[in-house]
Coordinates of C-alpha atoms in Angstrom, one line a residue:
M1 CA 0.0 0.0 0.0
T2 CA 1.9 3.0 -1.2
R3 CA -0.1 6.3 -1.3
L4 CA -3.6 6.7 -0.1
L5 CA -5.0 7.5 -3.6
A6 CA -3.1 4.7 -5.2
T7 CA -4.8 2.5 -2.7
L8 CA -8.2 4.3 -3.4
A9 CA -8.1 4.3 -7.1
L10 CA -9.3 2.0 -4.5
T11 CA -9.4 3.2 -5.5
L12 CA -9.5 3.2 -4.4
A13 CA -7.7 1.1 -5.2
L14 CA -9.7 0.1 -2.2
A15 CA -10.5 -3.2 -3.8
A16 CA -7.0 -3.6 -5.2
S17 CA -4.8 -2.8 -2.2
A18 CA -1.5 -4.6 -2.1
A19 CA -0.8 -7.0 0.7
A20 CA 2.3 -8.6 2.2
Q21 CA 3.9 -11.4 0.2
E22 CA 4.7 -14.6 2.0
G23 CA 6.4 -17.8 0.9
S24 CA 7.7 -18.9 -2.4
P25 CA 5.9 -17.9 -5.6
K26 CA 5.4 -21.6 -6.4
Q27 CA 3.6 -22.3 -3.1
T28 CA 0.1 -21.3 -1.9
P29 CA -0.1 -20.2 1.7
K30 CA -2.9 -21.8 3.8
H31 CA -5.5 -19.3 5.0
E32 CA -8.5 -19.5 7.2
P33 CA -12.0 -19.4 5.3
A34 CA -12.1 -15.6 5.8
L35 CA -15.4 -15.1 4.1
D36 CA -17.1 -17.7 6.2
L37 CA -15.7 -16.0 9.4
I38 CA -17.0 -12.6 8.2
G39 CA -20.4 -14.1 7.4
A40 CA -20.7 -15.8 10.8
A41 CA -19.7 -12.5 12.5
L42 CA -22.5 -10.7 10.6
L43 CA -25.0 -13.2 11.8
E44 CA -23.7 -12.9 15.4
A45 CA -23.9 -9.1 15.2
D46 CA -27.5 -9.3 14.0
K47 CA -28.3 -11.8 16.8
N48 CA -26.8 -9.4 19.3
Q49 CA -28.7 -6.5 17.8
V50 CA -25.6 -4.4 17.1
L51 CA -25.5 -5.0 13.3
Q52 CA -27.8 -2.1 12.4
A53 CA -26.0 0.6 14.3
R54 CA -22.5 -0.6 13.4
L55 CA -22.7 -1.4 9.6
L56 CA -26.3 -1.1 8.2
D57 CA -26.8 2.5 9.2
E58 CA -24.6 4.7 7.0
Q59 CA -21.1 5.5 8.2
I60 CA -19.3 8.3 6.4
F61 CA -15.5 8.8 6.3
K62 CA -13.3 11.4 4.6
A63 CA -10.0 10.3 3.2
V64 CA -7.0 12.6 3.3
D65 CA -3.6 12.0 1.6
T66 CA -1.2 13.5 4.1
R67 CA 1.3 14.4 1.3
K68 CA -1.3 16.2 -0.9
G69 CA -3.3 17.7 1.9
P70 CA -6.9 18.3 0.6
L71 CA -9.8 15.8 0.7
Q72 CA -9.1 13.0 -1.8
A73 CA -12.2 10.9 -1.2
L74 CA -15.5 10.6 0.5
L75 CA -16.4 7.1 1.6
R76 CA -19.8 5.7 2.7
V77 CA -20.3 2.3 4.3
R78 CA -23.9 1.1 4.5
G79 CA -26.0 -2.0 4.3
Q80 CA -29.4 -3.6 4.5
K81 CA -31.1 -6.7 5.8
S82 CA -33.8 -8.6 3.9
A83 CA -35.4 -12.1 3.8
K84 CA -32.5 -13.2 1.5
G85 CA -29.7 -12.1 3.9
I86 CA -27.4 -9.2 4.6
S87 CA -25.8 -6.8 2.0
L88 CA -23.0 -4.5 2.7
E89 CA -22.0 -1.6 0.3
I90 CA -18.9 0.6 0.2
H91 CA -19.2 3.6 -2.0
V92 CA -16.2 5.9 -2.7
T93 CA -16.2 9.2 -4.4
L94 CA -12.7 9.9 -5.6
S95 CA -11.8 13.6 -6.1
G96 CA -11.0 14.1 -9.8
M97 CA -11.3 10.4 -10.6
G98 CA -15.0 9.4 -10.4
E99 CA -16.9 7.0 -8.2
R100 CA -16.7 3.3 -7.2
T101 CA -19.2 1.1 -5.4
M102 CA -18.4 -2.4 -4.0
R103 CA -21.3 -4.6 -2.8
Y104 CA -21.1 -7.9 -1.0
D105 CA -24.2 -10.1 -0.5
F106 CA -24.4 -12.8 2.2
D107 CA -27.3 -15.2 2.5
R108 CA -29.3 -16.1 5.6
V109 CA -26.6 -18.6 6.8
G110 CA -23.7 -16.2 6.3
A111 CA -22.4 -17.4 3.0
L112 CA -21.2 -14.9 0.5
T113 CA -23.4 -15.3 -2.6
Q114 CA -22.5 -12.3 -4.9
V115 CA -20.0 -9.5 -5.2
E116 CA -20.3 -6.5 -7.4
L117 CA -18.1 -3.6 -8.5
K118 CA -19.4 -0.5 -10.3
A119 CA -17.0 2.2 -11.4
S120 CA -17.6 5.5 -13.2
T121 CA -15.1 8.0 -14.5
R122 CA -16.0 11.1 -16.5
G123 CA -19.0 9.7 -18.2
R124 CA -17.7 6.1 -18.6
E125 CA -19.1 3.3 -16.6
Q126 CA -18.0 -0.3 -15.9
R127 CA -20.0 -3.0 -14.0
M128 CA -18.6 -6.3 -12.9
S129 CA -20.6 -8.8 -10.9
G130 CA -19.7 -12.3 -9.7
K131 CA -22.3 -14.9 -8.5
V132 CA -20.8 -17.7 -6.3
E133 CA -21.8 -21.2 -7.4
G134 CA -20.0 -23.8 -5.4
E135 CA -16.3 -23.5 -6.2
E136 CA -16.8 -21.2 -9.2
L137 CA -17.6 -17.5 -9.6
V138 CA -19.9 -16.7 -12.6
V139 CA -18.7 -13.3 -13.8
E140 CA -20.6 -10.8 -15.9
V141 CA -18.9 -7.6 -17.2
S142 CA -20.4 -4.6 -19.0
R143 CA -18.7 -1.4 -20.2
D144 CA -20.9 1.7 -21.0
G145 CA -24.0 -0.6 -21.1
K146 CA -22.4 -3.1 -23.5
A147 CA -22.3 -6.6 -21.9
K148 CA -19.5 -9.1 -22.5
P149 CA -20.0 -12.9 -22.5
S150 CA -20.1 -14.3 -19.0
K151 CA -17.3 -16.5 -17.8
R152 CA -16.7 -19.0 -14.9
V153 CA -13.5 -18.8 -12.8
A154 CA -12.3 -20.7 -9.8
W155 CA -13.5 -19.4 -6.4
R156 CA -12.4 -19.9 -2.9
R157 CA -13.7 -19.0 0.6
D158 CA -10.3 -18.2 2.0
V159 CA -10.0 -14.8 0.2
M160 CA -10.4 -11.4 1.7
P161 CA -11.5 -8.2 -0.1
M162 CA -9.3 -5.4 1.3
A163 CA -12.2 -2.9 1.4
L164 CA -14.6 -5.2 3.2
G165 CA -11.9 -6.3 5.6
A166 CA -10.9 -2.7 6.4
F167 CA -14.3 -1.2 6.9
A168 CA -16.4 -4.2 8.3
L169 CA -14.0 -6.4 10.3
P170 CA -13.1 -3.8 13.0
S171 CA -16.8 -3.4 13.8
L172 CA -17.3 -7.2 13.9
A173 CA -14.2 -8.1 15.8
D174 CA -16.0 -8.7 19.1
Q175 CA -18.7 -10.8 17.4
G176 CA -17.0 -14.1 17.6
L177 CA -14.0 -13.5 15.2
P178 CA -10.6 -14.9 16.0
K179 CA -8.1 -12.5 17.4
Q180 CA -6.0 -13.1 14.3
F181 CA -6.7 -14.6 10.9
S182 CA -5.8 -14.1 7.2
G183 CA -7.0 -14.4 3.7
A184 CA -5.7 -14.3 0.2
A185 CA -6.0 -10.8 -1.3
L186 CA -9.1 -10.5 -3.6
R187 CA -8.8 -7.8 -6.3
L188 CA -12.4 -7.0 -7.4
E189 CA -11.3 -4.8 -10.3
R190 CA -9.7 -7.9 -11.9
M191 CA -12.9 -10.0 -11.4
G192 CA -12.9 -12.9 -13.9
S193 CA -9.1 -12.8 -14.6
A194 CA -6.5 -15.2 -13.4
S195 CA -5.0 -12.5 -11.2
M196 CA -8.3 -11.8 -9.3
I197 CA -7.0 -13.9 -6.4
K198 CA -3.4 -13.1 -5.3
E199 CA -2.2 -16.6 -4.3
N200 CA 0.9 -15.5 -2.4
K201 CA -0.4 -12.1 -1.1
T202 CA -2.0 -12.1 2.3
I203 CA -4.3 -9.8 4.2
T204 CA -4.0 -10.3 7.9
F205 CA -6.5 -9.0 10.5
Q206 CA -5.6 -9.0 14.2
A207 CA -6.6 -7.4 17.5
A208 CA -3.9 -5.1 18.9
G209 CA -5.2 -4.0 22.3
E210 CA -6.6 -0.7 23.3
V211 CA -5.5 2.9 23.3
T212 CA -6.8 6.1 24.8
K213 CA -6.6 9.4 22.9
E214 CA -7.9 12.7 24.1
G215 CA -9.9 10.9 26.8
V216 CA -11.6 8.5 24.4
R217 CA -10.9 4.8 24.6
Y218 CA -10.5 2.8 21.4
R219 CA -10.0 -0.8 20.5
V220 CA -7.1 -1.2 18.0
Y221 CA -6.9 -3.5 15.0
H222 CA -4.2 -4.0 12.4
L223 CA -4.5 -5.2 8.8
N224 CA -1.4 -6.2 6.9
S225 CA 0.6 -5.6 10.0
K226 CA 3.7 -7.4 8.8
S227 CA 4.1 -5.1 5.8
D228 CA 2.5 -1.8 4.8
P229 CA 0.5 -1.7 8.0
V230 CA -3.0 -0.3 8.5
E231 CA -4.3 0.6 11.9
A232 CA -8.1 0.8 12.7
L233 CA -9.5 2.5 15.8
V234 CA -13.0 1.4 17.0
Y235 CA -14.9 3.2 19.8
A236 CA -14.6 1.0 22.9
E237 CA -17.5 2.5 24.9
G238 CA -20.3 5.0 24.9
E239 CA -23.0 5.6 22.3
L240 CA -20.6 4.9 19.4
A241 CA -19.2 1.6 20.9
G242 CA -18.2 -0.9 18.2
R243 CA -18.2 1.7 15.4
L244 CA -15.2 2.5 13.3
H245 CA -13.6 5.8 14.2
S246 CA -10.6 6.0 11.8
M247 CA -8.0 4.1 9.8
T248 CA -4.4 5.2 9.2
F249 CA -2.3 3.8 6.4
D250 CA 1.4 3.0 7.1
Y251 CA 0.9 4.2 10.6
E252 CA 4.4 3.1 11.7
K253 CA 6.1 5.7 9.5
D254 CA 6.9 9.2 10.6
Q255 CA 4.5 10.5 8.0
P256 CA 1.7 8.0 7.3
D257 CA 0.3 7.8 3.7
G258 CA -3.1 9.0 4.8
S259 CA -6.2 8.2 6.8
Y260 CA -9.9 7.7 6.8
V261 CA -11.7 9.7 9.5
R262 CA -15.3 9.3 10.6
I263 CA -17.4 12.5 9.9
S264 CA -21.0 13.6 10.4
A265 CA -23.6 13.7 7.7
A266 CA -23.6 17.5 7.9
E267 CA -19.8 17.7 7.2
A268 CA -20.2 15.1 4.4
K269 CA -22.9 17.4 2.9
R270 CA -20.5 20.4 3.1
L271 CA -17.6 18.4 1.6
A272 CA -19.8 17.1 -1.2
A273 CA -20.8 20.7 -2.1
E274 CA -17.1 21.6 -2.4
A275 CA -16.2 18.5 -4.4
P276 CA -16.8 20.0 -7.9
I277 CA -14.2 22.7 -7.3
L278 CA -11.7 20.3 -5.8
N279 CA -12.3 17.9 -8.8
N280 CA -11.5 20.7 -11.2
E281 CA -8.3 21.6 -9.3
L282 CA -7.1 18.0 -9.1
I283 CA -7.7 17.3 -12.7
T284 CA -6.0 20.5 -13.8
H285 CA -3.0 19.7 -11.6
R286 CA -2.7 16.3 -13.2
E287 CA -2.9 17.7 -16.7
L288 CA -0.1 20.2 -16.0
R289 CA 2.0 17.2 -14.8
K290 CA 1.3 15.6 -18.2
L291 CA 2.3 18.9 -19.9
E292 CA 5.7 18.7 -18.3
W293 CA 6.3 15.2 -19.7
R294 CA 5.0 16.2 -23.2
Q295 CA 7.3 19.2 -23.3
K296 CA 10.3 17.0 -22.4
S297 CA 9.3 14.8 -25.4
A298 CA 9.0 17.8 -27.7
L299 CA 12.5 19.0 -26.6
K300 CA 14.0 15.6 -27.3
R301 CA 12.2 15.3 -30.6
A302 CA 12.7 18.8 -32.1
G303 CA 15.4 20.3 -30.0
K304 CA 13.1 22.9 -28.5
Y305 CA 9.9 23.2 -26.5
S306 CA 6.6 23.2 -28.4
D307 CA 4.3 26.2 -28.6
D308 CA 1.5 24.2 -30.2
P309 CA -1.4 23.6 -27.8
K310 CA -2.8 20.8 -29.9
E311 CA 0.6 19.0 -30.0
L312 CA 0.8 19.2 -26.2
G313 CA -2.8 18.0 -25.7
L314 CA -4.0 21.3 -24.2
D315 CA -7.8 21.0 -24.5
E316 CA -10.4 22.8 -22.4
D317 CA -12.3 19.5 -22.1
E318 CA -9.3 18.1 -20.3
T319 CA -9.2 20.8 -17.7
P320 CA -12.9 21.4 -16.7
G321 CA -13.5 24.8 -15.1
Y322 CA -9.9 26.0 -16.0
L323 CA -8.2 27.8 -18.8
V324 CA -4.6 27.0 -19.5
L325 CA -2.3 29.6 -21.1
L326 CA 1.1 28.6 -22.6
R327 CA 4.2 30.7 -23.3
V328 CA 7.5 29.6 -24.9
S329 CA 10.7 31.7 -25.1
P330 CA 11.7 32.8 -28.7
E331 CA 14.6 30.4 -28.8
G332 CA 12.4 27.5 -27.5
K333 CA 14.5 26.7 -24.5
K334 CA 12.1 27.9 -21.8
W335 CA 8.4 27.5 -21.3
M336 CA 5.7 28.3 -18.9
A337 CA 2.0 27.5 -18.4
V338 CA -0.6 29.0 -16.1
A339 CA -4.0 27.5 -15.3
A340 CA -6.6 30.0 -14.1
P341 CA -10.2 29.2 -13.1
K342 CA -12.8 30.4 -15.6
E343 CA -14.9 31.6 -12.8
P344 CA -12.7 32.2 -9.7
G345 CA -14.4 30.9 -6.6
K346 CA -17.0 28.9 -8.6
T347 CA -15.0 26.6 -10.9
G348 CA -11.8 26.7 -8.9
K349 CA -10.2 28.5 -6.0
R350 CA -6.5 28.2 -6.8
Y351 CA -4.3 29.2 -9.7
F352 CA -1.6 26.8 -10.9
A353 CA 1.7 27.3 -12.8
I354 CA 4.5 25.2 -14.2
T355 CA 7.7 26.0 -16.0
H356 CA 10.6 24.1 -17.8
E357 CA 12.2 23.8 -14.3
G358 CA 9.5 21.4 -13.3
G359 CA 7.0 21.1 -10.5
V360 CA 3.5 22.5 -10.2
F361 CA 2.9 25.5 -8.0
A362 CA -0.3 27.1 -6.7
S363 CA -1.6 30.3 -5.3
E364 CA -5.0 31.7 -4.3
K365 CA -4.0 34.9 -6.2
E366 CA -3.7 35.2 -10.0
I367 CA -0.3 34.1 -11.4
P368 CA 1.0 36.3 -14.2
L369 CA 2.3 34.6 -17.4
S370 CA 5.9 35.8 -17.6
D371 CA 7.7 36.6 -20.8
E372 CA 10.9 35.3 -19.1
C373 CA 9.0 32.1 -18.2
T374 CA 9.8 32.5 -14.5
L375 CA 7.6 32.1 -11.5
P376 CA 6.9 34.9 -9.0
E377 CA 7.8 34.5 -5.4
G378 CA 5.3 33.3 -2.8
L379 CA 3.9 30.3 -4.6
T380 CA 3.3 27.0 -2.9
K381 CA 4.6 23.8 -4.5
V382 CA 1.9 21.1 -5.0
P383 CA 3.2 17.6 -4.2

């Protein structure tokens, strides 16, 4: 698990998170039937009348990449109970990258019967569903409404989806689960392929005691604790007892990769209202990064930087809400680009700039396009 967004693009990324590798590539580690354990814990939580509050009622988390700063994702965990069984859904809105929903259906005896992944990015949609039939998974895939032929692939009960493990297990840990168990990493975005189940990659879940922070007592749980650790905190007492408070990625490092933190519905509504502006800023930042690579290619190819917007892929459709201006020195050895919001405060709050020296810089004030292709002082470098 490297960066939070790489994990999210979950997403992030969430379903495809890397786990620790164990043993020889030619050997398959033995795992507990993780899905059976999760299903049994769901039934136990329902029996103890804590399932509704802990997992079925919507829980909302914001994800923050500590290196990039602003909100990177808004995540919702929710579920429902019916005559057929229990369904859990994890929905992720990735800033500048679209949305992803993962759904897991368990029957009345706690067996996983179906998994589903829906992803949408800038008008494109992909749906993947897998129905469990014995030791096979019947997979159906569609892209933008066009279905592909279904296929059957091998299925095992000793797999663990990272997203489900991360956001459901901590709230089920006191419902009959072992203090430690593991499963082979399941990658939902590769559903139907040979690499859907990572044979030699393990996701481990284990209880790790308790901790008190700012007067609040939490139970601590670790995932992938042997490598790239994730730490989950669950309220140990009070009205929120048993509910997930937060998760921190690579918590053993001086600077963790990022975290998910529980927020209220009111804060989620506020963040959702700001999301379009943040989306525009993140997309524009990414396009300026691409511009740097394309100018390097132009210099290598022609011996000078390009002043042709089309050649560099500068298109207003690629930077929604922003206008990108380009300047190249007469000898073609320097260049600069400035991205300005079309409607400051509405389509974007920050201005961005980049030059031949590399790196994207930002400011809340307008950045002038310099004839010398140099940046003014006082800008903040964007990671």
